[in-house]
Coordinates of C-alpha atoms in Angstrom, one line a residue:
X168 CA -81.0 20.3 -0.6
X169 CA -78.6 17.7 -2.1
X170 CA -76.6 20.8 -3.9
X171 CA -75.8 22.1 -0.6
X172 CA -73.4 19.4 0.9
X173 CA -71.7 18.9 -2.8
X174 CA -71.0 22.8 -2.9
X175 CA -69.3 22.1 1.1
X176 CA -67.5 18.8 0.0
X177 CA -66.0 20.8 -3.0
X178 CA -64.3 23.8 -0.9
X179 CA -63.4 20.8 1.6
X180 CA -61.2 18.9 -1.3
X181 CA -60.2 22.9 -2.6
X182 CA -58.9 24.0 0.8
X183 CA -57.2 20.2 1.2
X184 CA -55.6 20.9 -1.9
X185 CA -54.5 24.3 -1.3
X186 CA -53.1 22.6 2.1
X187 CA -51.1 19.7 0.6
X188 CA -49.6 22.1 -2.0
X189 CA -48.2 24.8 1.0
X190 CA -46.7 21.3 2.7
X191 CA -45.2 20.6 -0.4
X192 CA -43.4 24.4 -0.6
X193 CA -42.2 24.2 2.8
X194 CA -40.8 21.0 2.2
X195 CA -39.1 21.8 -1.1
X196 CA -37.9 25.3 0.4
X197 CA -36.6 23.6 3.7
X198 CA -35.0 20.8 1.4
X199 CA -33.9 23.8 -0.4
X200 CA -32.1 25.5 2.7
X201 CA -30.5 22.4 3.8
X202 CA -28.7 21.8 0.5
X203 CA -27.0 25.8 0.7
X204 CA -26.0 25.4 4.2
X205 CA -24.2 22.0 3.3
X206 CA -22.7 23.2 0.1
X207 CA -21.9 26.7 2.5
X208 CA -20.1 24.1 4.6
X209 CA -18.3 22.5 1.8
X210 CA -17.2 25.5 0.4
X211 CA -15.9 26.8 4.1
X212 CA -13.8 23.8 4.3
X213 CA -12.5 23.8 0.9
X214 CA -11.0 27.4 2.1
X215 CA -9.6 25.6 6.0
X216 CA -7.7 23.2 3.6
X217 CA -5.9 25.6 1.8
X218 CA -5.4 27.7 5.0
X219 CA -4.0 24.6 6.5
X220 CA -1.9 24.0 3.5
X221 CA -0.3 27.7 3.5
X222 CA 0.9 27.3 6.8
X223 CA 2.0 24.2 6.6
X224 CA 4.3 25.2 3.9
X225 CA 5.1 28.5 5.9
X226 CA 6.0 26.5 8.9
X227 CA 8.3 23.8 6.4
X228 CA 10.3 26.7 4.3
X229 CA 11.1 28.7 7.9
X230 CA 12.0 25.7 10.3
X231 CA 13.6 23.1 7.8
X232 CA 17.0 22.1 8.3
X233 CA 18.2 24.8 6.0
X234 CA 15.4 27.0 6.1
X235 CA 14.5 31.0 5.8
X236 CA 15.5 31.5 9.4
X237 CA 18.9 29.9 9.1
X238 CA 19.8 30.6 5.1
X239 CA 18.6 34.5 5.8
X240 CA 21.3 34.9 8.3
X241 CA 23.5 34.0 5.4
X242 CA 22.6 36.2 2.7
X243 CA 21.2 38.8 4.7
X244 CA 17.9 39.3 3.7
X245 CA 15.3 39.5 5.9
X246 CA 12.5 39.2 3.6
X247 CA 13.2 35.9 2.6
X248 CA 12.8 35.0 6.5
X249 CA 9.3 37.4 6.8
X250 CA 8.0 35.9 3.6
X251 CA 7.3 32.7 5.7
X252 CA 6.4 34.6 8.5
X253 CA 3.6 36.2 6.9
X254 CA 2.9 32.7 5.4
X255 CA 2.4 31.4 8.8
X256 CA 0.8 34.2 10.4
X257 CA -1.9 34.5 7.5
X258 CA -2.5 30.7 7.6
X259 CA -3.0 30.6 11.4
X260 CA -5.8 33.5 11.0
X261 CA -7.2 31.7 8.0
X262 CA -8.0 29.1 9.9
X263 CA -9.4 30.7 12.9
X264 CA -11.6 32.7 10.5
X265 CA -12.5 29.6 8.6
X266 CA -13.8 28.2 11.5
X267 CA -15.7 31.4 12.6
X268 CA -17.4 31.1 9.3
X269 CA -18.2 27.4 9.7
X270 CA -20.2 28.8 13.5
X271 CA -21.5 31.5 11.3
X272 CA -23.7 29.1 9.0
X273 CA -24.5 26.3 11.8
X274 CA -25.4 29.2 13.9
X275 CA -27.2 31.3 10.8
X276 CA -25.5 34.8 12.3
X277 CA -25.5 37.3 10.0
X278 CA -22.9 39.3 11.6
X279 CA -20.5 36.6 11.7
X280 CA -21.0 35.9 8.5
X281 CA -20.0 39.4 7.5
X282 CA -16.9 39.5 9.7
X283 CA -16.0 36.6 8.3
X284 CA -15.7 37.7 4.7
X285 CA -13.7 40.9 5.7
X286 CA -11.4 38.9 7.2
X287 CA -10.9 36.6 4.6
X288 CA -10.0 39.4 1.8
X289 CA -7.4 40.9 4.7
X290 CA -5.7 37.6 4.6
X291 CA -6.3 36.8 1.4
X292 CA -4.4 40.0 0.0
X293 CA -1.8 39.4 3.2
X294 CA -1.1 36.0 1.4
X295 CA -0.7 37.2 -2.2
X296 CA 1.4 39.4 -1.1
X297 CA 3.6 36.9 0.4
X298 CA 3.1 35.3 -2.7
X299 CA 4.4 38.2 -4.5
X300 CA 7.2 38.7 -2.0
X301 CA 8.7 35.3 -2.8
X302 CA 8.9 36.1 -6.4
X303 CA 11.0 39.5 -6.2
X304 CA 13.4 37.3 -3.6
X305 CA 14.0 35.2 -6.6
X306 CA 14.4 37.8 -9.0
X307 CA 17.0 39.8 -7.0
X308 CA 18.6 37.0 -5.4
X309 CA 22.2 36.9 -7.2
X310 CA 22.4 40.8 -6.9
X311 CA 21.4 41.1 -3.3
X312 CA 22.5 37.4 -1.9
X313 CA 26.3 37.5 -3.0
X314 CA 27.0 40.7 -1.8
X315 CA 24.9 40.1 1.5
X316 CA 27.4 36.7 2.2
X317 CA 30.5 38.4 1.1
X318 CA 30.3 40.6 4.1
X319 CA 28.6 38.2 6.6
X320 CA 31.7 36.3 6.1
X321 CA 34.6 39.5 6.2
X322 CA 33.1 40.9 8.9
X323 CA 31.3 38.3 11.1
X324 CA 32.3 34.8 10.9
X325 CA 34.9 33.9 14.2
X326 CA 34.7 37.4 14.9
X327 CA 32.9 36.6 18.4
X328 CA 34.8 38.2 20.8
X329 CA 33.5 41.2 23.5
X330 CA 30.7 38.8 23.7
X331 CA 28.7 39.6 20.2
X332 CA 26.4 36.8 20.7
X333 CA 24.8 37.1 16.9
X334 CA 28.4 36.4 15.5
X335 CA 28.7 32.9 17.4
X336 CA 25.2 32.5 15.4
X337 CA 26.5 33.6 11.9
X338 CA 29.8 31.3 12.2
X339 CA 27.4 28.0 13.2
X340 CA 25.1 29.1 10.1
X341 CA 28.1 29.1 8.0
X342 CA 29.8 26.3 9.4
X343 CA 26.6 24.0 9.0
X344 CA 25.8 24.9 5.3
X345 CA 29.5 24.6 4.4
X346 CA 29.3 21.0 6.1
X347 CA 26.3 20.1 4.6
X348 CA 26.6 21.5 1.2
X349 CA 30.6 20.8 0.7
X350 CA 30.9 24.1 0.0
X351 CA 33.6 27.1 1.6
X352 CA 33.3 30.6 0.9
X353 CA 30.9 32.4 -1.1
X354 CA 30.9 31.5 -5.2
X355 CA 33.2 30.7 -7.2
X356 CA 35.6 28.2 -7.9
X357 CA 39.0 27.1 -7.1
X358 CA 40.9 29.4 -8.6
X359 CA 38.5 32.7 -7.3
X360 CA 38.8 34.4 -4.7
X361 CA 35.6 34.7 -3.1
X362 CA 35.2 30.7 -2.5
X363 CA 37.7 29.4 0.2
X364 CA 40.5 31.5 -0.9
X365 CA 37.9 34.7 0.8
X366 CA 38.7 33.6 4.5
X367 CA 42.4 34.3 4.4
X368 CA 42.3 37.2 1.7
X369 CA 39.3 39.4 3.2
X370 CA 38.2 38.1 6.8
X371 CA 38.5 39.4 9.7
X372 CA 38.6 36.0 11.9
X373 CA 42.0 35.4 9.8
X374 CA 43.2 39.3 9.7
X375 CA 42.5 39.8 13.5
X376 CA 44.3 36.2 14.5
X377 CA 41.2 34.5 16.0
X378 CA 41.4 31.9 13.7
X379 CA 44.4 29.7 15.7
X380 CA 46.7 30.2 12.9
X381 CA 44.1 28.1 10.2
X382 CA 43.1 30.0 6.6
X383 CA 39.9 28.4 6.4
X384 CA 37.2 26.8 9.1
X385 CA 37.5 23.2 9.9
X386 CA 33.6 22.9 8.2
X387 CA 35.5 23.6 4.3
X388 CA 36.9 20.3 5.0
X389 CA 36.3 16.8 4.6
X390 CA 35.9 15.2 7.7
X391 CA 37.8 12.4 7.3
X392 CA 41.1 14.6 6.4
X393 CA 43.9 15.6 8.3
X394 CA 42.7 19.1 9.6
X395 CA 45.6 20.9 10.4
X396 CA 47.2 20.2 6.6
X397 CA 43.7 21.3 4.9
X398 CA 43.3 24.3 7.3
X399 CA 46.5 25.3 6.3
X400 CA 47.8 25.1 9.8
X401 CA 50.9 23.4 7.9
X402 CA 52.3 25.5 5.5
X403 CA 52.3 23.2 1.6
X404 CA 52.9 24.4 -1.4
X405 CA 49.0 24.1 -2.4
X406 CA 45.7 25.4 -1.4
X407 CA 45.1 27.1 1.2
X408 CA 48.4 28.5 1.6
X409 CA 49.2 28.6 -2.5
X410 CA 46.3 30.5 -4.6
X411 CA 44.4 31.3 -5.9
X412 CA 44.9 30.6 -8.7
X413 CA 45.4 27.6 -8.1
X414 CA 48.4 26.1 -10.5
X415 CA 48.7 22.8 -12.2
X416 CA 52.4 22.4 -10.9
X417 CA 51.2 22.7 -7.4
X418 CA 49.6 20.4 -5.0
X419 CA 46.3 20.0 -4.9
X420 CA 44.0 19.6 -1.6
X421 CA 41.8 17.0 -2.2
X422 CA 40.1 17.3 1.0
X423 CA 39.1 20.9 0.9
X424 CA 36.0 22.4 -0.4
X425 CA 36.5 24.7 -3.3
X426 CA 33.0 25.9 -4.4
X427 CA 31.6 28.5 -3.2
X428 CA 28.2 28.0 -1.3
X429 CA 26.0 30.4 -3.4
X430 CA 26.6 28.2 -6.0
X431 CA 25.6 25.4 -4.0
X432 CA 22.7 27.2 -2.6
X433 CA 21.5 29.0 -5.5
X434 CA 18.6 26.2 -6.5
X435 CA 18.1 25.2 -3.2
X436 CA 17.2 28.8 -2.8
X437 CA 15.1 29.5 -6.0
X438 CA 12.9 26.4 -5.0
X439 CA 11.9 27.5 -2.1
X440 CA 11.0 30.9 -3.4
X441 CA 9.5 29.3 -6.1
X442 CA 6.8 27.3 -3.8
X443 CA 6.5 29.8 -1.2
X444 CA 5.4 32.2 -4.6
X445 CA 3.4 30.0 -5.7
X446 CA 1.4 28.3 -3.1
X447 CA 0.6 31.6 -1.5
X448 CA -0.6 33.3 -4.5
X449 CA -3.0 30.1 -5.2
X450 CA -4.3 29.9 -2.3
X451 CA -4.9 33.6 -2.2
X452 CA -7.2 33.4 -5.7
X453 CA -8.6 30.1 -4.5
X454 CA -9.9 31.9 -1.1
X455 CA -11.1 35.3 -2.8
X456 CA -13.0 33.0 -5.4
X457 CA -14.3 30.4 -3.1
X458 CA -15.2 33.5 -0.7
X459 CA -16.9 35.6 -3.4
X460 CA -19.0 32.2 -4.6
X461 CA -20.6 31.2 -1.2
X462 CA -21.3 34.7 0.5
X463 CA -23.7 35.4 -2.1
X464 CA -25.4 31.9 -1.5
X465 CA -25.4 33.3 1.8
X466 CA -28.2 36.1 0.7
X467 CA -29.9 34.5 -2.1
X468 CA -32.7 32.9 0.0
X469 CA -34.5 36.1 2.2
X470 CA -34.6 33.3 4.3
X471 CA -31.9 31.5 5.0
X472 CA -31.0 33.1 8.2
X473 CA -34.6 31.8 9.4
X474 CA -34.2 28.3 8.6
X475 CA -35.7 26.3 11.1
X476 CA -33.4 24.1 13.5

């Protein structure tokens, strides 16, 4: 009789055990769930950073002062303008996909989840290719940039009459950088003749008289000099109406600006190229790495897209 009630007392404490050790699974797999989705959540705004970050630089290299949509004008090549375009365009969608991935794992859906990671290799490979854009700009810029302002400047600068609106937009371009920079023309120096000497040897606002009888804008000179006598509006015996070259025996125009602007430019240029390049192709890797690294998280607990609320 006194077996009986031990034998019931010792399933009692066995099932009590067997209770206490499920509790303690739950809680270790529930503490276990909460930890992914935070580090899910980490990760997801690790990748809105950088997506912030590219088009933050996309929206600095296109709209600065002397940015791609004013300096492409110049040298004539639009992909140094779409190169930021496609910086900006792939950040914005970075982020908006970032944050549809942030719903996707405080909301546990699967199918956002999904979309999410397709989306992020589409812009991911939309960035490096910006990336890789930027690079080739640099590597052809002298062949392609020179060239490209040589005729911007022979065939479009003044040249703004029958109403050719993109012309008047050209000659501001030009007339702002050569300000700016203290530079006239295209490269060179004094004594060549595709810096200041290229307006009155090759241009068509000097050629076709719409220049009001100067050899060079206004913008190649100093601000503070006597216009008409550095525009060559009065004939000297020196620049611009002597040279090039330029020779030792004549006088010399202090006041004009005898580089060329590529020179000038020609860092400017390259640095820009240089951190377009580089940030995009960075933040590419870092999203297809970060992407690859928390997607699988994703499916390694059956499951996580169960987790209780």
């Amino acid at each position: 009789m006194q077996e009986k009630p031990r034998r019931e007392n010792s399933d009692m404490s066995f099932t009590q055990s067997e209770d206490d050790l499920g509790i303690l699974k739950e809680t270790k797999k529930l503490h276990f769930k909460h930890l992914l989705k935070y580090a899910l959540l980490f990760m997801q705004f690790a990748v809105l950073v950088a997506s912030v970050t590219t088009f933050a630089i996309g929206i600095y290299t296109h709209e600065v002062k002397y940015g791609s949509k004013v300096v492409s004008g110049l040298i004539g090549a639009d992909m140094y303008q779409v190169d930021s375009i496609m910086m900006i365009s792939a950040g914005a969608s970075a982020i908006l996909v970032t944050i549809m991935g942030m719903i996707g794992v405080l909301r546990r859906n699967k199918c956002l989840l999904g979309l999410h990671l397709c989306c992020v290799a589409f812009i991911s490979l939309t960035i490096f290719v910006a990336g890789f854009l930027g690079y080739i700009f640099i590597s052809e810029l002298e062949s392609t940039a020179k060239k490209a302002m040589l005729d911007s400047i022979t065939e479009s600068y003044g040249v703004v009459k029958n109403g050719r609106g993109s012309n008047v937009k050209i000659t501001k371009n030009w007339d702002s950088i050569q300000r700016n920079f203290q530079c006239c023309g295209v490269h060179g120096s004094a004594n060549s003749t595709t810096s200041w000497a290229v307006y009155k040897l090759n241009s068509f606002w000097v050629k076709d008289q719409l220049s009001n009888h100067s050899l060079v804008p206004e913008s190649c000179c100093s601000p503070l000099s006597d216009m008409d006598l550095c525009t060559g509006k009065i004939a000297t015996n020196g620049p611009p109406h002597e040279g090039p070259p330029v020779l030792l025996n004549r006088m010399v125009n202090y006041t004009l600006y005898t580089t060329g602007c590529y020179d000038k430019l020609e860092g400017y240029l390259e640095r820009n190229g240089i951190l377009l390049g580089t940030a995009a192709i960075v933040t590419a890797v870092f999203m297809v790495s970060t992407s690859s690294s928390y997607h699988p998280l994703c499916y390694f607990s059956s499951e996580f897209l169960n987790m209780a609320k």
